[in-house]
XYZ file of C-alpha atoms in Angstrom:
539
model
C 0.000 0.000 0.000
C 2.646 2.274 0.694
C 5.433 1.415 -2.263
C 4.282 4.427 -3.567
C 6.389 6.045 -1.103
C 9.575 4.920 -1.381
C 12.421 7.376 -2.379
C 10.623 10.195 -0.156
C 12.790 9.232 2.634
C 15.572 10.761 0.822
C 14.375 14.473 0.702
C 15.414 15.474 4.292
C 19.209 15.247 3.092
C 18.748 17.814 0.282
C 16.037 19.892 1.696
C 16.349 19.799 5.707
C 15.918 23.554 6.339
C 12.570 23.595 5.226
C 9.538 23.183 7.335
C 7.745 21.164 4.275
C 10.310 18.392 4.694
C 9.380 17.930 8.452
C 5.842 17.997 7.743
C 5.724 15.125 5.016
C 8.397 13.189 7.245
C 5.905 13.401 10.232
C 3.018 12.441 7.792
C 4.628 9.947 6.384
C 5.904 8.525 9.774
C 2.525 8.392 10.964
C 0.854 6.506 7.644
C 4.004 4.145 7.541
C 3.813 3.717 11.137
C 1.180 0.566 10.383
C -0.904 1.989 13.019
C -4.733 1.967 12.175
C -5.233 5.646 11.324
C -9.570 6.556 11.007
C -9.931 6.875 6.988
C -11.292 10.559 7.377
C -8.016 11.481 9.192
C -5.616 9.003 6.896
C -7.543 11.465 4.109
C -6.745 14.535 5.819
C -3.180 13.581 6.171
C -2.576 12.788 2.351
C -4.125 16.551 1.953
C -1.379 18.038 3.878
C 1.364 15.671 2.615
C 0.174 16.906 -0.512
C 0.209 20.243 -0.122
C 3.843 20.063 1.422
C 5.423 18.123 -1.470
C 3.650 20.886 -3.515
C 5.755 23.298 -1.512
C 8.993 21.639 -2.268
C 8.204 21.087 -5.897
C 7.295 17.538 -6.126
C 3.881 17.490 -8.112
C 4.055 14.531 -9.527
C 4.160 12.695 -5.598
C 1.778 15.714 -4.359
C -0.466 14.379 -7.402
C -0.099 10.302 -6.040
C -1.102 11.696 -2.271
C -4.353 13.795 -3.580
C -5.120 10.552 -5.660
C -5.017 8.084 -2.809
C -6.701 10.701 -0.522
C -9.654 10.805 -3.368
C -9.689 7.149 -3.293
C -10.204 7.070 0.511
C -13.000 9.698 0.380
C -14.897 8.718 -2.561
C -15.699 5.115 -0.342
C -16.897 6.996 2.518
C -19.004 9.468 0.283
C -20.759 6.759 -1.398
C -22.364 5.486 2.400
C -23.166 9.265 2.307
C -20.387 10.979 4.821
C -20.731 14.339 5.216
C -17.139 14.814 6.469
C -15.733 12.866 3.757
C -17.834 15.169 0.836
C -15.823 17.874 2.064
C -12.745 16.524 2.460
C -13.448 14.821 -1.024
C -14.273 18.390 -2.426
C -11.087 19.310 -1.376
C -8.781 17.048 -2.537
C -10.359 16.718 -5.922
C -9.539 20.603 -6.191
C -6.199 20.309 -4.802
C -5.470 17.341 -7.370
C -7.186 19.373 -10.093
C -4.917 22.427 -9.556
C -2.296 20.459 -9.741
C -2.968 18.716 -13.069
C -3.498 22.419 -14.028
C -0.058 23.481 -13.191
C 1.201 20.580 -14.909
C -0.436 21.730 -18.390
C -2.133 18.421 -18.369
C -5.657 19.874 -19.068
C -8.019 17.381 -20.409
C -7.519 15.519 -16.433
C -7.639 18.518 -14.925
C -11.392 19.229 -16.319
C -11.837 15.883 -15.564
C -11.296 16.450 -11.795
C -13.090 19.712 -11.613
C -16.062 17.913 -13.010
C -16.195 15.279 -10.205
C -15.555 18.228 -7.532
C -18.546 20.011 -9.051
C -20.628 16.734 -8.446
C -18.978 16.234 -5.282
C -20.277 19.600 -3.783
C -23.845 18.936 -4.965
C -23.570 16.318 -1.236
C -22.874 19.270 0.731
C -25.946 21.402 -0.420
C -27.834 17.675 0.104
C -26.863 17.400 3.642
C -27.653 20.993 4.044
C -25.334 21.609 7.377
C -24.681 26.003 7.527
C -21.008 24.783 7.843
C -20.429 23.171 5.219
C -22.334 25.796 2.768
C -19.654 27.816 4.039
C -17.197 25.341 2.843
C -19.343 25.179 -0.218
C -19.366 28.950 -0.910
C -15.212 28.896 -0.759
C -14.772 26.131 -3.178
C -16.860 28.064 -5.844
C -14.879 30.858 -4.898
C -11.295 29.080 -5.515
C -12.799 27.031 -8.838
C -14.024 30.705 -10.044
C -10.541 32.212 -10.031
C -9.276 29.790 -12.324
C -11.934 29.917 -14.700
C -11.475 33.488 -15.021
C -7.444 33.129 -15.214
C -8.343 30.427 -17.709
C -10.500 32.865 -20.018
C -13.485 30.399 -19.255
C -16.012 33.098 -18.332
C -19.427 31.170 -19.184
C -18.621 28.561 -17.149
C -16.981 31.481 -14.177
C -20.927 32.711 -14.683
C -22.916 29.817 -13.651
C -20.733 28.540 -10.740
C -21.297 32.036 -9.420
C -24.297 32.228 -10.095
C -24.715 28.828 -7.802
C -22.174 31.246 -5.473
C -24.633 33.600 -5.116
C -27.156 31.390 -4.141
C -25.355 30.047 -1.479
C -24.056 33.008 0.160
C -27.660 34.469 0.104
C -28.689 31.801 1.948
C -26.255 31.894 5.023
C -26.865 36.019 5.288
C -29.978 34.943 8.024
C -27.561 33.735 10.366
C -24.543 36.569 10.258
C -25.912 39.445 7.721
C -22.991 41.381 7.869
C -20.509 38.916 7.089
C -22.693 36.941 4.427
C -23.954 40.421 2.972
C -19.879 41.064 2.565
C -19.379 37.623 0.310
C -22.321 38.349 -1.293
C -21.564 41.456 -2.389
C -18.039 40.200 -3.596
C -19.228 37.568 -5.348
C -21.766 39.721 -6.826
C -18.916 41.923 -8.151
C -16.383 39.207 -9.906
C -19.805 37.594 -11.132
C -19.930 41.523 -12.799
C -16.858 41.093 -14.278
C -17.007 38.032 -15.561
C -20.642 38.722 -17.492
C -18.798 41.576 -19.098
C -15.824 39.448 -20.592
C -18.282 36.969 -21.570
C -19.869 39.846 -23.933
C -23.017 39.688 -21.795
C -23.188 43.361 -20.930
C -26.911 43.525 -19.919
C -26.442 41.263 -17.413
C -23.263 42.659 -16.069
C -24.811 46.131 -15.312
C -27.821 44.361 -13.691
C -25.783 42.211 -11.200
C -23.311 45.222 -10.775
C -26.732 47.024 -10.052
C -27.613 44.615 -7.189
C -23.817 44.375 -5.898
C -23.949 48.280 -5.480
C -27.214 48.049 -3.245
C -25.940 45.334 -1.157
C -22.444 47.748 -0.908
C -24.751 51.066 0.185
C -26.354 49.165 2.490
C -23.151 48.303 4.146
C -21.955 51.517 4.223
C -24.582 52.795 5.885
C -23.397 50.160 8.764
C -20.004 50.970 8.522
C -19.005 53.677 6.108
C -15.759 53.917 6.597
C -14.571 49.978 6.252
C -16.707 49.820 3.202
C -16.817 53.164 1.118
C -13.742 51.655 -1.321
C -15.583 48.619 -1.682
C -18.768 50.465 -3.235
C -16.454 52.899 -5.512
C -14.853 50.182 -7.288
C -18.455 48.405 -7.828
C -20.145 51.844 -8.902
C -16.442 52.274 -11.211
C -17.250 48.827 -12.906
C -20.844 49.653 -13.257
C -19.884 53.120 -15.399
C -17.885 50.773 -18.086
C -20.404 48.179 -18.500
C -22.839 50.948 -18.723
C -20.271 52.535 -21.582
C -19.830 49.371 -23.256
C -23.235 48.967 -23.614
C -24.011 51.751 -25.859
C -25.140 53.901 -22.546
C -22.794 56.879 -22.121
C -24.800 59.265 -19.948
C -25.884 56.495 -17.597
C -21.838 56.081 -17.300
C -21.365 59.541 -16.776
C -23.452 59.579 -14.331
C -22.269 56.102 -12.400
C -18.472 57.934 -13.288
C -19.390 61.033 -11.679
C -20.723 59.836 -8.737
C -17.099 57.891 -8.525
C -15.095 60.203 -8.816
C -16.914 62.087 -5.787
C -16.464 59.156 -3.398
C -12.810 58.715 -4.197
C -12.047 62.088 -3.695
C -13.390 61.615 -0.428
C -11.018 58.429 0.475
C -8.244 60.501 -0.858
C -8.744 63.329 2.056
C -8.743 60.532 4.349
C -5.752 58.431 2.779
C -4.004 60.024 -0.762
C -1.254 57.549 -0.588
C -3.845 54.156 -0.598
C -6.449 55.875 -2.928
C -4.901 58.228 -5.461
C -4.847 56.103 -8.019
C -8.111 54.959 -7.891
C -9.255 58.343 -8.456
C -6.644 59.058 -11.433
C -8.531 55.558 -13.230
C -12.094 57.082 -12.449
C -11.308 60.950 -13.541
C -9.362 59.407 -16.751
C -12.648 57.117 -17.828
C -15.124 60.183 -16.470
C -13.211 62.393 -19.127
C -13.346 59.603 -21.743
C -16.698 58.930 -21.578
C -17.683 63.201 -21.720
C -15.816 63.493 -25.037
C -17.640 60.601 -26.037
C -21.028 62.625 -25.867
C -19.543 65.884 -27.124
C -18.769 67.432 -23.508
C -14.813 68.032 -24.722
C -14.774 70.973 -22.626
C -15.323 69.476 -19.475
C -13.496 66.379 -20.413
C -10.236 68.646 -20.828
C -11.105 70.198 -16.950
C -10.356 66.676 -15.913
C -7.545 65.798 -18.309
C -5.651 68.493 -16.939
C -6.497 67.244 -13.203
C -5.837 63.626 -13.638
C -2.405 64.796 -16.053
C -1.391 66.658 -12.375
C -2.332 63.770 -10.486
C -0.219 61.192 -12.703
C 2.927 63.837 -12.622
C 2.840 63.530 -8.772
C 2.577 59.569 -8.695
C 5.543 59.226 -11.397
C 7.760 61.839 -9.385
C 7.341 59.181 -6.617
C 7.614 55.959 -8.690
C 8.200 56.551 -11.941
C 8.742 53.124 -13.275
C 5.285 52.600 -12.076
C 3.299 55.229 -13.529
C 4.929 56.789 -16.379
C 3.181 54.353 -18.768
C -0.323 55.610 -17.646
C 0.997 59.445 -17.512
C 2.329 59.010 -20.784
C -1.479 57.467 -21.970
C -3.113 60.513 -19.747
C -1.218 63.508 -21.931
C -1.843 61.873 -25.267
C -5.322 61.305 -24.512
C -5.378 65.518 -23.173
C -3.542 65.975 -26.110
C -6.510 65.061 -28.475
C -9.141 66.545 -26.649
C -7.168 69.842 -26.645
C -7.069 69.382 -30.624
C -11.192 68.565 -30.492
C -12.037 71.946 -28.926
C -9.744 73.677 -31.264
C -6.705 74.367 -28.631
C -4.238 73.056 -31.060
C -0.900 74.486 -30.839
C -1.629 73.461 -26.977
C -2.255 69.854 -28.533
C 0.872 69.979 -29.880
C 2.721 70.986 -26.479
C 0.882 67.871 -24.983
C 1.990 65.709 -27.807
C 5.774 66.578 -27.727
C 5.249 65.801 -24.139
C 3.687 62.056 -24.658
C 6.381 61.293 -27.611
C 9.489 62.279 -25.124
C 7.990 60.308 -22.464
C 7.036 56.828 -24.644
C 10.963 57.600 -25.940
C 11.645 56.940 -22.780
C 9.515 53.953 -22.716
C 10.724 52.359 -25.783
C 14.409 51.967 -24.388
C 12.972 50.168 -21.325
C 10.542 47.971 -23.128
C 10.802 47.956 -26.978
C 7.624 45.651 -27.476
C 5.110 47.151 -25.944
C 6.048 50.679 -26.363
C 7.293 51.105 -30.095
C 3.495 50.586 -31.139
C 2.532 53.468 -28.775
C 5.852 55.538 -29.984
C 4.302 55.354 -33.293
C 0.590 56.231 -32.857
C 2.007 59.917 -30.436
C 4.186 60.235 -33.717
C 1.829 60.093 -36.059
C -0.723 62.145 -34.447
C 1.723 64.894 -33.734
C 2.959 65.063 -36.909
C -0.954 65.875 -38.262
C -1.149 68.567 -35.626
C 1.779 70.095 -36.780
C 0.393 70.272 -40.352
C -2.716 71.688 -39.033
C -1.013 74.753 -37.396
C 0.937 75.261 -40.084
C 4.297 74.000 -38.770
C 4.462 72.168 -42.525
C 8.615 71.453 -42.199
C 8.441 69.508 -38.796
C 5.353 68.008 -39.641
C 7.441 65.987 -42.376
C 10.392 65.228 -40.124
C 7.872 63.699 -37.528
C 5.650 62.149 -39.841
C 8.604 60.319 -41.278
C 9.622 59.343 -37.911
C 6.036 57.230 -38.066
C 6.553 55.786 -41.229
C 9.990 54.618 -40.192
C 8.599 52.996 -36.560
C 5.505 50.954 -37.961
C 7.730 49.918 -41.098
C 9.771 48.054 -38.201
C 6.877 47.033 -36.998
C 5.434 45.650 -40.128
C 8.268 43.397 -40.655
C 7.812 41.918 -36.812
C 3.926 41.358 -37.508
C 2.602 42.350 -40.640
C -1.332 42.415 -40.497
C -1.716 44.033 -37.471
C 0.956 47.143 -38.369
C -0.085 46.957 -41.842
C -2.852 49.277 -41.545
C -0.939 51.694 -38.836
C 1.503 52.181 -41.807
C -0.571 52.704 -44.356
C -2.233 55.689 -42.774
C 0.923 56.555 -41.792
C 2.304 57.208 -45.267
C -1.200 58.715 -46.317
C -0.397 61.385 -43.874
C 3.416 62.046 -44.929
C 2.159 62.149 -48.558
C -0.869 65.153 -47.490
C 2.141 67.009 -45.694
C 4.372 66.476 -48.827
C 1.809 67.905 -51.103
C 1.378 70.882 -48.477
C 5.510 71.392 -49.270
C 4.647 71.093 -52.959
C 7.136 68.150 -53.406
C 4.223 66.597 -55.904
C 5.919 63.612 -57.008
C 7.367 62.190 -54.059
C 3.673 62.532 -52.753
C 2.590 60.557 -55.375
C 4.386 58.075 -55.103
C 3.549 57.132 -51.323
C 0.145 58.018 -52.166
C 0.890 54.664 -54.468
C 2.664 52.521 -52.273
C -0.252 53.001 -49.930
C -3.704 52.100 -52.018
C -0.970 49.181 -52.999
C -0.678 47.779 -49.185
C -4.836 48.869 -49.245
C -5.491 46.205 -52.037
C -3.203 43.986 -49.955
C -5.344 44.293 -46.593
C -9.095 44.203 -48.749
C -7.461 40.361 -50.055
C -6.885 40.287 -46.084
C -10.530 40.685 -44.850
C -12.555 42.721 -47.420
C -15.380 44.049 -45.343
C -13.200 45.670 -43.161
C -10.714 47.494 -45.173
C -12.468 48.393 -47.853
C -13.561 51.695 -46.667
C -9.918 52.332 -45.857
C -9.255 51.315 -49.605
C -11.854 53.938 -50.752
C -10.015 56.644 -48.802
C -6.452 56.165 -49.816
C -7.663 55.824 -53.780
C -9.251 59.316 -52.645
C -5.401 60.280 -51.392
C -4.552 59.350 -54.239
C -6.804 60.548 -56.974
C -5.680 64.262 -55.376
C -2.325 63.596 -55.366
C -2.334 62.954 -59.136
C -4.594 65.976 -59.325
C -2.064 67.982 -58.010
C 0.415 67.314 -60.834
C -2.114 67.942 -63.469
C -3.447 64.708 -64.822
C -6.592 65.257 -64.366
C -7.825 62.059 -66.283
C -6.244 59.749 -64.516
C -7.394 61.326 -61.347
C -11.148 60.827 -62.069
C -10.499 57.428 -63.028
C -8.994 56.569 -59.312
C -11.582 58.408 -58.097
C -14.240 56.449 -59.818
C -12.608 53.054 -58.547
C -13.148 55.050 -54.723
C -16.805 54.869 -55.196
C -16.714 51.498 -56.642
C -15.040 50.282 -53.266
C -17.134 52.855 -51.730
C -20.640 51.379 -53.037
C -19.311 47.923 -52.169
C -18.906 48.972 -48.730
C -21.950 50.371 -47.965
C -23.951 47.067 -49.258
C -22.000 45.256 -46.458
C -22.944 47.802 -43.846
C -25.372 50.570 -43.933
C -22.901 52.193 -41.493
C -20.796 52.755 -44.454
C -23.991 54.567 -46.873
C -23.108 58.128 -45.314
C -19.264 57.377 -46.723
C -20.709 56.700 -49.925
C -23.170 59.584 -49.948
C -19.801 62.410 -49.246
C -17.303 60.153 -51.746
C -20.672 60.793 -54.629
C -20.295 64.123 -53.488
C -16.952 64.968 -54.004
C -16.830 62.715 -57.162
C -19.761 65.060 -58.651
C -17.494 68.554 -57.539
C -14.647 66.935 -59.721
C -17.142 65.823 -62.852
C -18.247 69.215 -62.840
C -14.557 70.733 -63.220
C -13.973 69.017 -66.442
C -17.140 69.490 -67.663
C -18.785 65.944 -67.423
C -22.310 67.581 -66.708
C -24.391 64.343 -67.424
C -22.230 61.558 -65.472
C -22.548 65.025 -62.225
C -26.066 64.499 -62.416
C -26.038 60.393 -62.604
C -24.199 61.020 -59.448
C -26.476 63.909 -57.934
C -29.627 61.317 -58.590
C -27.956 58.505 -57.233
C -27.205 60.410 -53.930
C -30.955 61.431 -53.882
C -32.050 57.560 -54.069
C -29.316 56.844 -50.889
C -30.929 59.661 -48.983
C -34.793 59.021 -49.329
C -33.626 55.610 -48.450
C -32.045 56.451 -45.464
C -34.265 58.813 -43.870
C -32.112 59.391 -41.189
C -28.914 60.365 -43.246
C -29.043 64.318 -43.690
C-alpha cells in the first residue's frame, strides 16, 4: 500500500531547512507507522502531505497523495459521509490544480467535473457549515476559470455562489452580505468578458445596493468597496451603448474617491486618477470636450505627482493621460496646446521604448503620427514631415515583426506624410507614397474585405488628389471612380458605411463638374438622392 512512497525518505538530506520536509516526514511517519489511522483522518493527512510536497516542488508525488486521498473519500461518500464530501471536495480541487499546473488539461477538467458533483452532497446534507465550505470552493474554482478565459462557465458557478451566500446572510448578515456582495462583483466582471453586458450592469446594479447598504453600517470599512463596484458599473454601462448612464455612475465615482483621498491620498490616489481618466473619456464621447479637458488636466497633475514618486510605475499611464489631453485639446480647437501635450507624450514613450521595446514602439508610433498631423494643421508644414517620417519609419519596423496588425498603422501613416508632402509642394514624391499606400490597401481588402475596404476607398481618394495635383486630371477621375466602386461595395456590407458613400458621390460630382462631365454630375447627384430618401435618417 505504501510502495508508492519509497524514495521520499531521501528528501530530508537535500532539503532539511525547510519546514515542508518535516511535515511530510511526520506524515509519512505516521501513515508508515502501520498503526490503524480513522480513513477521514488518513484522508486529511494525504491533503497536507500533498500540499507540502507541492511546496517543495514535487507534483508529480503531491499528485499520487491527492489521488489516494480521493480514493479514501470517494468510499466513505458513497455510504453518504458528510465529512468525507468535504474533504473529497477538497482534494479533488487540490489534485485538479495540480494537473493544471502541470499543463495536463483534459484531467484537470476531468477532476473539476467530479468536484462540481462532489459539492452537490454538501448542499444535500444541508449543514450552515459546510455551505460555508461550499461557498469557498466556488470561490477558488471561479478564479481559475477566469485566469483560464473560461467566463461562461466562471458565470454559472457564481451564479450557484450567489445562491449560497444568500442563503447563510440569516444567520450573520454582515458577514454573508460582505461575500455576497463580492461575489456579486467578480460575477460583474465576468458577465462583461463573456460579452453579456446587460447582465453585467444588472448584477453590478444589485452588488452596489448590497455595498450602500453596508456603508450605511459601517461607512468607513466599506466606502472603497462600493467605488470600485459603482467604477465597474460606469464601463459596462459605456460598453453597452449607454454613455450618460456612465457619466453619471463615473461622476458619482469620482466624488467618493475624492473623499477616500482626504482621508488616505497615498492608498487611494490612483483609484481616483482611473475614475477621472474614464469620467473624461466617456464626456468626449457625448460631445462634452470641454469638461473632459477640466479633468484631463487634473488627472495629467495627479499622474505627474505619482511618477515623481515611482516613476517606473506610472509613467506608462501618464504618458497614456497627456496623449489622450492631447486630443481633446485638438477637439475643442486648442491646437498648438495639442501639440505641447503631444511633444510631451512622444518624449515620455521615448523613454519607454528603451525600457521595453515591445510594448512601447506601437505606442511611440501612434504619439508620432498624431503629432505630426497637428503640426500640419497649425501650419508647422517642415516639422510636420520630419515627424511624420519618424512614423513611417517605426511601424515599417513594426510591419516586418507582424505584418497584419501594423499593416494598416503604416498605411495611414504614409497617407499622412504624402498630405504634408503635397502641403511642401514636393508633388511627385507625394505621389508616389500616395501609391505605395492604395498598394498595401489592395493587400489588406485580399486580407478581410469588409473591413478594409472603406480604408481602400479613402487612400484611392489620397490618391486621386495627389495625381490631381500634378495635373493629370484624367487619370485622377479614373482613381476616383474606382473610390466609389469600393465605396458602393462597402456600404452594401454595412449601412454604417452609406453616409461614406453619400460624401465620396459628393466629391466625385465637384470633380465631374470641373472638367465638364455635366451628365455623369447628375447620374451622381440622382444617385445620392435615391441613398438619402432611403435612409431617412442620413441628412
Amino acid at each position: 500500500m505504501f510502495n508508492q512512497f519509497r524514495g521520499l525518505d531521501s528528501i530530508s538530506s537535500s532539503m532539511s531547512r525547510s519546514d515542508s520536509v518535516k511535515e511530510t516526514l511526520r506524515i509519512l511517519e505516521v501513515l508508515q507507522s502501520g498503526k490503524q489511522v480513522p480513513y477521514i483522518e488518513t484522508a486529511k493527512d494525504l491533503l497536507r502531505l500533498g500540499g507540502a510536497l507541492r511546496i517543495l516542488g514535487m507534483a508529480d508525488q503531491a499528485s499520487r497523495m491527492y489521488e489516494w486521498g480521493v480514493q479514501i473519500c470517494c468510499k466513505l461518500a458513497a455510504i453518504n459521509s458528510p465529512k468525507a464530501s468535504v474533504h473529497l471536495i477538497k482534494l479533488l480541487h487540490r489534485l485538479s490544480l495540480n494537473l493544471d499546473r502541470d499543463e495536463r488539461f483534459i484531467d484537470a477538467k476531468s477532476v473539476f467535473e467530479h468536484a462540481v458533483k462532489a459539492r452537490c452532497m454538501l448542499r444535500e446534507n444541508g449543514r450552515q457549515s459546510h455551505f460555508t465550505i461550499l461557498a469557498s470552493f466556488l470561490t477558488s474554482i471561479i478564479r481559475r476559470m477566469e485566469k483560464a478565459s473560461r467566463f461562461q462557465v466562471c458565470c454559472r458557478l457564481m451564479k450557484e455562489a450567489v445562491e449560497v451566500c444568500d442563503s447563510l446572510r440569516g444567520t450573520a448578515w454582515e458577514t454573508h452580505s460582505v461575500d455576497l456582495s463580492r461575489v456579486a462583483h467578480r460575477l460583474g466582471i465576468c458577465m462583461s468578458e463573456a460579452g453579456m453586458l446587460e447582465d453585467a450592469v444588472a448584477v453590478a446594479r444589485e452588488g452596489i445596493a448590497l455595498r450602500r447598504e453596508l456603508v450605511k453600517q459601517d461607512h468607513q470599512s466599506y466606502l472603497s468597496d462600493l467605488c470600485e463596484s459603482l467604477h465597474n458599473l460606469a464601463r459596462y454601462l459605456y460598453a453597452a451603448g449607454r454613455p450618460e448612464e456612465a457619466i453619471k455612475a463615473g461622476e458619482e465615482t469620482v466624488k467618493m474617491y475624492r473623499e477616500l483621498v482626504e482621508r488616505d491620498r497615498e492608498t487611494y490616489l490612483s483609484d481616483l486618477c482611473f475614475s477621472l481618466t474614464n469620467l473624461a473619456k466617456d464626456l468626449d464621447e457625448v460631445g462634452k470636450t470641454e469638461e473632459a479637458v477640466k479633468l484631463g488636466e487634473e488627472v495629467v497633475v495627479m499622474w505627474r505627482e505619482l511618477a515623481e514618486k515611482d516613476r517606473r510605475s506610472y509613467l506608462p499611464i501618464l504618458s497614456l493621460s497627456v496623449s489622450n489631453h492631447a486630443v481633446y485639446l485638438d477637439v475643442i480647437g486648442r491646437t498648438v496646446e495639442s501639440v505641447e501635450a503631444g511633444k510631451e507624450a512622444v518624449m515620455m514613450r521615448r523613454e519607454l521604448v528603451e525600457k521595453d521595446r515591445d510594448t512601447y514602439l506601437p505606442k511611440l508610433g501612434h504619439s508620432l503620427r498624431n503629432l505630426g498631423w497637428r503640426l500640419h494643421i497649425i501650419g508647422r508644414i517642415e516639422e510636420s514631415v520630419t515627424v511624420g517620417e519618424e512614423a513611417v519609419e517605426v511601424f515599417r519596423e513594426l510591419v516586418k515583426e507582424d505584418y497584419w496588425n501594423n499593416l494598416p498603422q503604416l498605411s495611414a501613416s504614409l497617407d499622412n506624410l504624402a498630405l504634408f508632402l503635397n502641403t511642401m509642394e514636393r508633388f511627385e514624391e507625394a505621389l508616389k507614397i500616395g501609391e505605395e499606400t492604395v498598394e498595401m490597401a489592395h493587400d489588406l481588402v485580399r486580407y478581410d474585405r469588409k473591413i478594409y475596404l472603406p480604408h481602400l476607398s479613402a487612400l484611392l481618394h489620397s490618391l486621386s488628389f495627389h495625381m490631381k495635383r500634378i495635373g493629370n486630371w484624367e487619370k485622377s477621375i479614373k482613381i476616383r471612380e474606382d473610390a466609389v466602386k469600393a465605396s458602393r461595395e462597402a456600404a452594401e456590407m454595412g449601412s454604417k458605411n452609406i453616409s461614406n458613400l453619400i460624401r465620396d458621390l459628393e466629391n466625385f460630382t465637384k470633380y465631374l463638374r470641373m472638367v465638364e462631365h455635366e451628365n455623369d454630375a447628375c447620374e451622381a447627384e440622382e444617385e445620392i438622392f435615391q441613398l438619402r430618401q432611403c435612409n431617412t435618417d442620413i441628412k
